[in-house]
Each structure stands twice: as C-alpha cells, then as structure tokens.
Short mmCIF file of C-alpha atoms in Angstrom, two decimals:
data_model
loop_
_atom_site.label_atom_id
_atom_site.label_comp_id
_atom_site.label_asym_id
_atom_site.label_seq_id
_atom_site.Cartn_x
_atom_site.Cartn_y
_atom_site.Cartn_z
CA MET A 1 12.93 -42.75 -67.52
CA GLU A 2 10.31 -44.27 -69.81
CA PHE A 3 6.67 -43.55 -69.17
CA TRP A 4 5.74 -47.16 -68.52
CA LEU A 5 8.39 -47.39 -65.78
CA LYS A 6 7.08 -44.11 -64.18
CA LYS A 7 3.52 -45.40 -64.36
CA ASN A 8 4.40 -48.84 -62.83
CA LEU A 9 6.54 -47.22 -60.08
CA LEU A 10 3.63 -44.93 -59.13
CA LEU A 11 1.10 -47.77 -59.20
CA MET A 12 3.39 -50.13 -57.25
CA ILE A 13 4.19 -47.56 -54.48
CA ARG A 14 0.55 -46.67 -54.13
CA ALA A 15 -0.59 -50.32 -54.04
CA LEU A 16 2.13 -51.16 -51.44
CA TYR A 17 0.99 -48.25 -49.28
CA PHE A 18 -2.55 -49.55 -49.27
CA CYS A 19 -1.35 -53.06 -48.40
CA MET A 20 0.47 -51.69 -45.44
CA GLU A 21 -2.19 -49.22 -44.35
CA GLU A 22 -4.76 -52.01 -43.94
CA GLN A 23 -2.58 -53.79 -41.31
CA TRP A 24 -1.71 -50.50 -39.66
CA ALA A 25 -5.36 -49.39 -39.42
CA ASP A 26 -6.33 -52.73 -37.90
CA LEU A 27 -3.74 -52.28 -35.25
CA GLY A 28 -5.02 -48.73 -34.66
CA ARG A 29 -8.58 -50.02 -34.15
CA ARG A 30 -7.35 -52.46 -31.50
CA TYR A 31 -5.75 -49.56 -29.62
CA ASN A 32 -8.12 -46.65 -30.58
CA ILE A 33 -5.41 -44.71 -32.33
CA THR A 34 -5.11 -43.76 -36.02
CA PRO A 35 -2.04 -44.70 -38.02
CA ALA A 36 -1.10 -41.06 -38.30
CA GLN A 37 -1.33 -40.68 -34.46
CA GLN A 38 0.73 -43.82 -34.08
CA HIS A 39 3.28 -42.19 -36.41
CA ILE A 40 3.41 -39.10 -34.28
CA LEU A 41 4.15 -41.17 -31.07
CA PHE A 42 6.84 -43.06 -33.04
CA LEU A 43 8.39 -39.80 -34.29
CA LEU A 44 8.40 -38.36 -30.78
CA ALA A 45 9.94 -41.52 -29.34
CA THR A 46 12.73 -41.57 -31.96
CA ASN A 47 13.49 -37.87 -31.49
CA GLN A 48 14.21 -37.64 -27.72
CA ASN A 49 10.47 -37.50 -26.97
CA VAL A 50 10.19 -33.84 -28.01
CA LEU A 51 9.45 -32.12 -31.38
CA SER A 52 7.85 -28.91 -32.44
CA PRO A 53 4.57 -29.06 -34.40
CA SER A 54 6.56 -27.89 -37.41
CA GLU A 55 9.07 -30.69 -37.16
CA ILE A 56 6.20 -33.23 -36.74
CA GLY A 57 4.70 -31.80 -39.97
CA GLU A 58 8.04 -32.05 -41.76
CA LEU A 59 8.84 -35.55 -40.60
CA GLY A 60 5.26 -36.80 -41.07
CA CYS A 61 4.87 -35.06 -44.42
CA TRP A 62 1.75 -33.26 -43.17
CA HIS A 63 0.41 -29.70 -43.51
CA SER A 64 0.42 -27.70 -40.27
CA SER A 65 -3.34 -27.85 -40.11
CA THR A 66 -3.25 -31.61 -40.29
CA VAL A 67 -0.65 -31.67 -37.49
CA THR A 68 -2.99 -29.58 -35.33
CA ARG A 69 -5.91 -31.83 -36.06
CA LEU A 70 -3.83 -34.91 -35.21
CA LEU A 71 -2.41 -33.57 -31.99
CA LYS A 72 -5.67 -32.56 -30.42
CA PRO A 73 -7.01 -36.02 -29.63
CA LEU A 74 -3.60 -37.23 -28.52
CA LYS A 75 -3.47 -34.32 -26.00
CA GLU A 76 -7.10 -34.95 -24.87
CA ARG A 77 -6.23 -38.58 -24.13
CA GLY A 78 -3.05 -37.59 -22.17
CA LEU A 79 -0.69 -39.27 -24.67
CA ILE A 80 1.18 -36.02 -25.41
CA ARG A 81 1.72 -32.68 -23.72
CA ILE A 82 2.01 -29.36 -25.64
CA GLY A 83 3.83 -26.56 -24.07
CA VAL A 84 6.06 -23.56 -24.73
CA ASP A 85 9.62 -24.12 -25.83
CA LYS A 86 11.68 -22.52 -23.10
CA GLU A 87 14.58 -21.97 -25.45
CA LYS A 88 12.31 -20.36 -28.10
CA PRO A 89 9.30 -18.88 -26.25
CA ARG A 90 7.49 -18.09 -29.50
CA PHE A 91 7.41 -21.80 -30.38
CA LYS A 92 5.47 -24.82 -28.97
CA LYS A 93 6.90 -28.16 -28.22
CA VAL A 94 5.18 -31.48 -28.18
CA GLU A 95 6.29 -34.14 -25.72
CA ILE A 96 5.20 -37.73 -25.38
CA THR A 97 3.83 -38.46 -21.88
CA ALA A 98 4.38 -41.59 -19.76
CA LYS A 99 0.90 -42.68 -20.84
CA GLY A 100 1.87 -42.16 -24.44
CA SER A 101 5.08 -44.12 -24.05
CA VAL A 102 3.09 -47.02 -22.46
CA LEU A 103 0.64 -47.03 -25.46
CA LEU A 104 3.62 -46.92 -27.97
CA LYS A 105 5.18 -49.85 -26.15
CA GLN A 106 1.91 -51.80 -26.47
CA LEU A 107 1.82 -51.07 -30.15
CA ILE A 108 5.43 -52.16 -30.61
CA ASP A 109 4.81 -55.39 -28.65
CA ALA A 110 1.71 -56.05 -30.76
CA VAL A 111 3.60 -55.48 -34.04
CA GLU A 112 6.31 -58.00 -32.95
CA VAL A 113 3.82 -60.82 -32.82
CA ILE A 114 1.85 -59.91 -35.96
CA GLU A 115 3.57 -62.10 -38.57
CA ASN A 116 2.54 -60.11 -41.59
CA PHE A 117 3.00 -56.56 -40.30
CA PRO A 118 3.08 -54.14 -42.10
CA CYS A 119 2.18 -56.47 -44.98
CA ASN A 120 2.79 -60.05 -46.03
CA ILE A 121 6.40 -60.28 -47.32
CA SER A 122 6.88 -63.99 -46.67
CA CYS A 123 7.70 -64.53 -50.34
CA LEU A 124 10.92 -62.54 -49.86
CA SER A 125 14.15 -63.59 -48.09
CA LYS A 126 15.72 -61.36 -45.37
CA GLU A 127 18.34 -60.33 -47.89
CA GLU A 128 15.79 -59.29 -50.42
CA VAL A 129 13.94 -57.20 -47.79
CA VAL A 130 17.24 -55.53 -46.75
CA ASN A 131 18.00 -54.82 -50.42
CA PHE A 132 14.50 -53.37 -50.98
CA LEU A 133 14.92 -51.12 -47.97
CA ALA A 134 18.34 -50.01 -49.12
CA TYR A 135 16.96 -48.97 -52.54
CA ALA A 136 14.02 -47.24 -50.89
CA GLN A 137 16.38 -45.30 -48.59
CA LYS A 138 18.36 -44.05 -51.69
CA ILE A 139 15.07 -42.85 -53.28
CA LEU A 140 14.04 -41.26 -49.96
CA GLU A 141 17.41 -39.45 -49.54
CA VAL A 142 17.29 -37.98 -53.03
CA ASN A 143 13.68 -36.76 -52.57
CA LYS A 144 13.69 -35.71 -48.83
CA GLY A 145 17.36 -35.32 -47.96
CA GLU A 146 19.80 -36.92 -45.58
CA PRO A 147 18.64 -35.14 -42.40
CA PHE A 148 15.10 -36.34 -42.95
CA LYS A 149 16.30 -39.92 -43.55
CA GLN A 150 18.32 -39.77 -40.36
CA LYS A 151 15.45 -38.57 -38.22
CA VAL A 152 12.74 -40.76 -39.66
CA ILE A 153 14.52 -43.96 -40.74
CA ASN A 154 17.57 -44.27 -38.62
CA GLY A 155 16.01 -43.22 -35.30
CA SER A 156 16.47 -45.14 -32.04
CA MET A 157 14.04 -45.10 -29.17
CA VAL A 158 15.07 -44.11 -25.62
CA PRO A 159 16.16 -47.29 -23.78
CA SER A 160 14.49 -46.35 -20.45
CA ASP A 161 11.11 -46.10 -22.18
CA PHE A 162 11.02 -49.59 -23.65
CA SER A 163 13.65 -52.08 -22.47
CA GLU A 164 17.21 -52.46 -21.27
CA LYS A 165 18.57 -51.69 -24.64
CA ALA A 166 17.59 -49.21 -27.35
CA ILE A 167 15.23 -50.26 -30.08
CA ASP A 168 17.29 -49.58 -33.21
CA TYR A 169 15.61 -49.19 -36.63
CA GLN A 170 18.74 -48.77 -38.80
CA ILE A 171 19.36 -51.00 -41.79
#
C-alpha cells in the first residue's frame, strides 16, 4: 500500500475515534462511569455476564494492569463481583451484578435517544453505514481474528437483563 494511503488511514481512524470518544465520555459523565468501564459492562453483558480478567483484557485490548485498575472502582460501586472460578480455582472470574445490569440498561436507553451517538453520521445512508461496518469487520477479523470478532462485535445481551427479546448487535 502506498504511504499516503497508510498515513490517511491512520489519521482517519484516529480522528474518528476522537469524534466517538467525546460523545462516549459525555455519556460517562452523566452516569459517573468512564468509557472503558462502560465497555467492561458491555463485554460482560455480551458474554453471559462472566469473563476472566484476562478475557476482559483481550477483548478490551488492555494490559492486565489496566484491567485491574478499571475493575477496582466497578467493584467498589457494586457494579461487578470478582470471585474465584470454581472450574479453574487458580483463576478469577468477573461477573456483572444486578446493579451493574441496571446501569448498563440506563446507558443503553440513553444511547437510544442520543441522535448523534457515537458520532454524527447523518450525512450517510443506512446502506453506507452498513457497508462501512462490513469493511471495518473485515479489517478487524484480519487483525484480531474471528473469535475476537464474534465475542466483541457479534455479541447478544441476555434477554432477561434488558427486555423481552435479546439486544442483537450483529450486522
């Protein structure tokens, strides 16, 4: 690939991330939870409400020390519970609590009514957004693998936690 394409791709992805992060941080300030902590609750909810700290790090693309730092305030607020994995006693498991599920539901409800979340894409048609996401998934699959894509992108939330039917995030 030509250098100018690499440069523009890098600059575009970075700029889009910052456009999205601003909206996400605003939402976090309203609910007193950082975007990264919101992401942990989402990852738990889309993975049967239980993950190991290592799995959270892998799916969130964080170092283990970052995961530890992010989990501490969630535990202190009663949004998650950290315990021993009964099947693998040497490992910990992180579970979302009922209080954490309530907060995640509030976040999801808030996102539904924010027109420009995660950023303003009103200039695009639904078909263009779907195409953009399909291309991005191809890039993600090449760089992070199919299992990562399935757990992060194609996850569904447990129906009993949120509504009569599952919240499905597949494209």
